[in-house]
Amino acid sequence: MTPPLNIGFVLFPNVTQLDFTGPLQVLSRMPGAKVHLLWKRMEPLTSDTVLTFLPTTTFADCPQLDVICVPGGAGADDAMLDEATIAFLQKQADGSRYVTSVCTGALVLGAAGLLKGYRAATHWSARPFLSQFGATLDTSRVCVDRNRVTGGGVTAGIDFALTLVSIMFDRRTAEMIQLGIEYNPAPPFSAGSPETAPADVVAALTERAGGWKTREAKAKRAAERLV
């Protein structure tokens, strides 16, 4: 009997739900996939929306994963400094086939020392901080560097997951999943990245998202702890 393909999403309070529910929808359709939603305790976790999630497995009870995925969100800033989360990632990484992230989850991988010497993508607001962890910024929507596969912000998680399926299986399998979820994006505006959005929109969002300003200090602390 073929063993299951263990895929684990490392969650935390104030996670951006689409960072992992997008990839979850894709990766759960892979042949043999067994998906785990992971946290320190079996307790409800709030997202950055009204949705709440219940982990399926604790860090302590988690089997060896074939794929680790760390989503992002405002809670990733605290996850960079969470000792249990960092220890779990470090313990699992050596035995995993792929170590991955979406959005600011890349900073959490970085804080665990898992992006040193690798290229990585992340949300555009977090790009300035990757270098503190020894990573090289890649502004692509999906970045593949050996067994590190990282996605840009939020919606890039679907592209990331389809790319990973094509690597682990083949393009046909990925295309069948893409068709099954009817992933055929046609956004109404060209405002999905700071390179294409109007300058006043970028400025207004940056000003409104005041929480991003605390990320620099937390990333610096996480990098210092890593050293």
PDB file of N, CA, C and O in Angstrom, residues 8-13 36-42 45 55-65 68-70 79 82-89 91-92 108:
ATOM      1  N   GLY A   8       1.709  19.488   5.502  1.00  0.00           N
ATOM      2  CA  GLY A   8       1.374  20.212   6.716  1.00  0.00           C
ATOM      3  C   GLY A   8       1.390  21.716   6.539  1.00  0.00           C
ATOM      4  O   GLY A   8       2.374  22.276   6.039  1.00  0.00           O
ATOM      5  N   PHE A   9       0.302  22.361   6.946  1.00  0.00           N
ATOM      6  CA  PHE A   9       0.232  23.821   6.971  1.00  0.00           C
ATOM      7  C   PHE A   9       0.428  24.275   8.413  1.00  0.00           C
ATOM      8  O   PHE A   9      -0.359  23.903   9.296  1.00  0.00           O
ATOM      9  N   VAL A  10       1.465  25.049   8.649  1.00  0.00           N
ATOM     10  CA  VAL A  10       1.763  25.550   9.990  1.00  0.00           C
ATOM     11  C   VAL A  10       0.953  26.822  10.216  1.00  0.00           C
ATOM     12  O   VAL A  10       1.203  27.851   9.587  1.00  0.00           O
ATOM     13  N   LEU A  11      -0.022  26.748  11.105  1.00  0.00           N
ATOM     14  CA  LEU A  11      -0.906  27.879  11.357  1.00  0.00           C
ATOM     15  C   LEU A  11      -0.485  28.637  12.611  1.00  0.00           C
ATOM     16  O   LEU A  11       0.385  28.213  13.362  1.00  0.00           O
ATOM     17  N   PHE A  12      -1.147  29.764  12.839  1.00  0.00           N
ATOM     18  CA  PHE A  12      -0.877  30.614  14.000  1.00  0.00           C
ATOM     19  C   PHE A  12      -2.001  31.633  14.087  1.00  0.00           C
ATOM     20  O   PHE A  12      -2.739  31.842  13.110  1.00  0.00           O
ATOM     21  N   PRO A  13      -2.191  32.260  15.225  1.00  0.00           N
ATOM     22  CA  PRO A  13      -3.242  33.281  15.337  1.00  0.00           C
ATOM     23  C   PRO A  13      -3.032  34.417  14.341  1.00  0.00           C
ATOM     24  O   PRO A  13      -1.904  34.825  14.071  1.00  0.00           O
ATOM     25  N   HIS A  36      -2.514  18.121   6.975  1.00  0.00           N
ATOM     26  CA  HIS A  36      -2.545  18.409   8.404  1.00  0.00           C
ATOM     27  C   HIS A  36      -2.542  19.924   8.604  1.00  0.00           C
ATOM     28  O   HIS A  36      -1.741  20.633   7.992  1.00  0.00           O
ATOM     29  N   LEU A  37      -3.436  20.406   9.468  1.00  0.00           N
ATOM     30  CA  LEU A  37      -3.422  21.803   9.892  1.00  0.00           C
ATOM     31  C   LEU A  37      -2.792  21.828  11.278  1.00  0.00           C
ATOM     32  O   LEU A  37      -3.333  21.246  12.221  1.00  0.00           O
ATOM     33  N   LEU A  38      -1.664  22.505  11.411  1.00  0.00           N
ATOM     34  CA  LEU A  38      -0.796  22.328  12.571  1.00  0.00           C
ATOM     35  C   LEU A  38      -0.724  23.556  13.465  1.00  0.00           C
ATOM     36  O   LEU A  38      -0.655  24.695  12.998  1.00  0.00           O
ATOM     37  N   TRP A  39      -0.716  23.281  14.763  1.00  0.00           N
ATOM     38  CA  TRP A  39      -0.496  24.338  15.753  1.00  0.00           C
ATOM     39  C   TRP A  39      -0.020  23.672  17.036  1.00  0.00           C
ATOM     40  O   TRP A  39      -0.055  22.451  17.182  1.00  0.00           O
ATOM     41  N   LYS A  40       0.426  24.479  17.975  1.00  0.00           N
ATOM     42  CA  LYS A  40       0.957  23.951  19.235  1.00  0.00           C
ATOM     43  C   LYS A  40      -0.090  23.173  20.026  1.00  0.00           C
ATOM     44  O   LYS A  40       0.227  22.183  20.695  1.00  0.00           O
ATOM     45  N   ARG A  41      -1.328  23.636  19.953  1.00  0.00           N
ATOM     46  CA  ARG A  41      -2.403  23.041  20.741  1.00  0.00           C
ATOM     47  C   ARG A  41      -3.637  22.838  19.872  1.00  0.00           C
ATOM     48  O   ARG A  41      -3.806  23.509  18.859  1.00  0.00           O
ATOM     49  N   MET A  42      -4.495  21.934  20.315  1.00  0.00           N
ATOM     50  CA  MET A  42      -5.755  21.711  19.613  1.00  0.00           C
ATOM     51  C   MET A  42      -6.770  22.729  20.124  1.00  0.00           C
ATOM     52  O   MET A  42      -7.575  22.461  21.014  1.00  0.00           O
ATOM     53  N   LEU A  45      -8.163  28.717  16.127  1.00  0.00           N
ATOM     54  CA  LEU A  45      -7.265  29.807  15.763  1.00  0.00           C
ATOM     55  C   LEU A  45      -8.036  30.831  14.940  1.00  0.00           C
ATOM     56  O   LEU A  45      -8.685  30.481  13.948  1.00  0.00           O
ATOM     57  N   PRO A  55      -7.075  23.266  14.348  1.00  0.00           N
ATOM     58  CA  PRO A  55      -5.981  22.397  13.904  1.00  0.00           C
ATOM     59  C   PRO A  55      -6.423  20.931  13.892  1.00  0.00           C
ATOM     60  O   PRO A  55      -7.310  20.531  14.664  1.00  0.00           O
ATOM     61  N   THR A  56      -5.811  20.148  13.041  1.00  0.00           N
ATOM     62  CA  THR A  56      -6.085  18.715  13.004  1.00  0.00           C
ATOM     63  C   THR A  56      -5.017  17.925  13.737  1.00  0.00           C
ATOM     64  O   THR A  56      -5.249  16.774  14.109  1.00  0.00           O
ATOM     65  N   THR A  57      -3.844  18.536  13.929  1.00  0.00           N
ATOM     66  CA  THR A  57      -2.709  17.849  14.551  1.00  0.00           C
ATOM     67  C   THR A  57      -1.858  18.869  15.300  1.00  0.00           C
ATOM     68  O   THR A  57      -1.699  19.992  14.831  1.00  0.00           O
ATOM     69  N   THR A  58      -1.331  18.486  16.431  1.00  0.00           N
ATOM     70  CA  THR A  58      -0.398  19.360  17.142  1.00  0.00           C
ATOM     71  C   THR A  58       1.013  19.152  16.613  1.00  0.00           C
ATOM     72  O   THR A  58       1.320  18.150  15.956  1.00  0.00           O
ATOM     73  N   PHE A  59       1.887  20.087  16.939  1.00  0.00           N
ATOM     74  CA  PHE A  59       3.293  19.923  16.565  1.00  0.00           C
ATOM     75  C   PHE A  59       3.848  18.604  17.114  1.00  0.00           C
ATOM     76  O   PHE A  59       4.570  17.885  16.423  1.00  0.00           O
ATOM     77  N   ALA A  60       3.502  18.300  18.359  1.00  0.00           N
ATOM     78  CA  ALA A  60       4.053  17.111  19.011  1.00  0.00           C
ATOM     79  C   ALA A  60       3.599  15.816  18.354  1.00  0.00           C
ATOM     80  O   ALA A  60       4.344  14.832  18.330  1.00  0.00           O
ATOM     81  N   ASP A  61       2.383  15.805  17.814  1.00  0.00           N
ATOM     82  CA  ASP A  61       1.820  14.581  17.242  1.00  0.00           C
ATOM     83  C   ASP A  61       1.964  14.490  15.730  1.00  0.00           C
ATOM     84  O   ASP A  61       1.514  13.516  15.116  1.00  0.00           O
ATOM     85  N   CYS A  62       2.580  15.472  15.136  1.00  0.00           N
ATOM     86  CA  CYS A  62       2.674  15.513  13.674  1.00  0.00           C
ATOM     87  C   CYS A  62       3.648  14.453  13.147  1.00  0.00           C
ATOM     88  O   CYS A  62       4.769  14.325  13.651  1.00  0.00           O
ATOM     89  N   PRO A  63       3.256  13.699  12.126  1.00  0.00           N
ATOM     90  CA  PRO A  63       4.199  12.763  11.507  1.00  0.00           C
ATOM     91  C   PRO A  63       5.236  13.527  10.692  1.00  0.00           C
ATOM     92  O   PRO A  63       5.119  14.748  10.501  1.00  0.00           O
ATOM     93  N   GLN A  64       6.241  12.813  10.213  1.00  0.00           N
ATOM     94  CA  GLN A  64       7.202  13.462   9.321  1.00  0.00           C
ATOM     95  C   GLN A  64       6.466  13.907   8.060  1.00  0.00           C
ATOM     96  O   GLN A  64       5.764  13.134   7.414  1.00  0.00           O
ATOM     97  N   LEU A  65       6.644  15.175   7.722  1.00  0.00           N
ATOM     98  CA  LEU A  65       5.951  15.755   6.576  1.00  0.00           C
ATOM     99  C   LEU A  65       6.765  15.608   5.297  1.00  0.00           C
ATOM    100  O   LEU A  65       7.995  15.711   5.315  1.00  0.00           O
ATOM    101  N   ILE A  68       6.130  20.896   3.916  1.00  0.00           N
ATOM    102  CA  ILE A  68       5.804  21.884   4.939  1.00  0.00           C
ATOM    103  C   ILE A  68       5.427  23.169   4.227  1.00  0.00           C
ATOM    104  O   ILE A  68       6.150  23.614   3.328  1.00  0.00           O
ATOM    105  N   CYS A  69       4.312  23.772   4.638  1.00  0.00           N
ATOM    106  CA  CYS A  69       3.932  25.064   4.071  1.00  0.00           C
ATOM    107  C   CYS A  69       3.590  26.026   5.194  1.00  0.00           C
ATOM    108  O   CYS A  69       2.779  25.711   6.064  1.00  0.00           O
ATOM    109  N   VAL A  70       4.206  27.193   5.155  1.00  0.00           N
ATOM    110  CA  VAL A  70       3.932  28.232   6.147  1.00  0.00           C
ATOM    111  C   VAL A  70       3.227  29.394   5.446  1.00  0.00           C
ATOM    112  O   VAL A  70       3.817  30.049   4.590  1.00  0.00           O
ATOM    113  N   ALA A  79       4.924  34.912  14.772  1.00  0.00           N
ATOM    114  CA  ALA A  79       5.391  33.537  14.557  1.00  0.00           C
ATOM    115  C   ALA A  79       6.902  33.486  14.359  1.00  0.00           C
ATOM    116  O   ALA A  79       7.547  32.492  14.712  1.00  0.00           O
ATOM    117  N   ASP A  82       8.182  32.929  17.754  1.00  0.00           N
ATOM    118  CA  ASP A  82       7.578  31.871  18.554  1.00  0.00           C
ATOM    119  C   ASP A  82       8.502  30.649  18.585  1.00  0.00           C
ATOM    120  O   ASP A  82       8.728  29.997  17.568  1.00  0.00           O
ATOM    121  N   GLU A  83       9.023  30.341  19.748  1.00  0.00           N
ATOM    122  CA  GLU A  83      10.039  29.298  19.868  1.00  0.00           C
ATOM    123  C   GLU A  83       9.520  27.931  19.432  1.00  0.00           C
ATOM    124  O   GLU A  83      10.243  27.169  18.776  1.00  0.00           O
ATOM    125  N   ALA A  84       8.278  27.597  19.781  1.00  0.00           N
ATOM    126  CA  ALA A  84       7.740  26.286  19.424  1.00  0.00           C
ATOM    127  C   ALA A  84       7.579  26.144  17.916  1.00  0.00           C
ATOM    128  O   ALA A  84       7.881  25.083  17.340  1.00  0.00           O
ATOM    129  N   THR A  85       7.122  27.202  17.271  1.00  0.00           N
ATOM    130  CA  THR A  85       6.952  27.167  15.818  1.00  0.00           C
ATOM    131  C   THR A  85       8.296  27.021  15.119  1.00  0.00           C
ATOM    132  O   THR A  85       8.455  26.196  14.203  1.00  0.00           O
ATOM    133  N   ILE A  86       9.269  27.799  15.543  1.00  0.00           N
ATOM    134  CA  ILE A  86      10.594  27.737  14.924  1.00  0.00           C
ATOM    135  C   ILE A  86      11.241  26.368  15.146  1.00  0.00           C
ATOM    136  O   ILE A  86      11.808  25.776  14.216  1.00  0.00           O
ATOM    137  N   ALA A  87      11.133  25.828  16.363  1.00  0.00           N
ATOM    138  CA  ALA A  87      11.716  24.519  16.655  1.00  0.00           C
ATOM    139  C   ALA A  87      11.058  23.428  15.813  1.00  0.00           C
ATOM    140  O   ALA A  87      11.734  22.507  15.333  1.00  0.00           O
ATOM    141  N   PHE A  88       9.740  23.508  15.654  1.00  0.00           N
ATOM    142  CA  PHE A  88       9.035  22.516  14.839  1.00  0.00           C
ATOM    143  C   PHE A  88       9.514  22.552  13.398  1.00  0.00           C
ATOM    144  O   PHE A  88       9.779  21.504  12.789  1.00  0.00           O
ATOM    145  N   LEU A  89       9.628  23.734  12.831  1.00  0.00           N
ATOM    146  CA  LEU A  89      10.086  23.857  11.449  1.00  0.00           C
ATOM    147  C   LEU A  89      11.498  23.307  11.282  1.00  0.00           C
ATOM    148  O   LEU A  89      11.799  22.596  10.316  1.00  0.00           O
ATOM    149  N   LYS A  91      12.978  21.068  13.082  1.00  0.00           N
ATOM    150  CA  LYS A  91      12.963  19.620  13.266  1.00  0.00           C
ATOM    151  C   LYS A  91      12.442  18.894  12.023  1.00  0.00           C
ATOM    152  O   LYS A  91      12.985  17.860  11.618  1.00  0.00           O
ATOM    153  N   GLN A  92      11.412  19.450  11.404  1.00  0.00           N
ATOM    154  CA  GLN A  92      10.773  18.793  10.260  1.00  0.00           C
ATOM    155  C   GLN A  92      11.523  18.977   8.951  1.00  0.00           C
ATOM    156  O   GLN A  92      11.453  18.136   8.052  1.00  0.00           O
ATOM    157  N   VAL A 108       8.927  33.599   8.292  1.00  0.00           N
ATOM    158  CA  VAL A 108       8.966  32.581   9.340  1.00  0.00           C
ATOM    159  C   VAL A 108       9.974  31.491   8.977  1.00  0.00           C
ATOM    160  O   VAL A 108      10.757  31.049   9.831  1.00  0.00           O
TER     161      VAL A 108
END
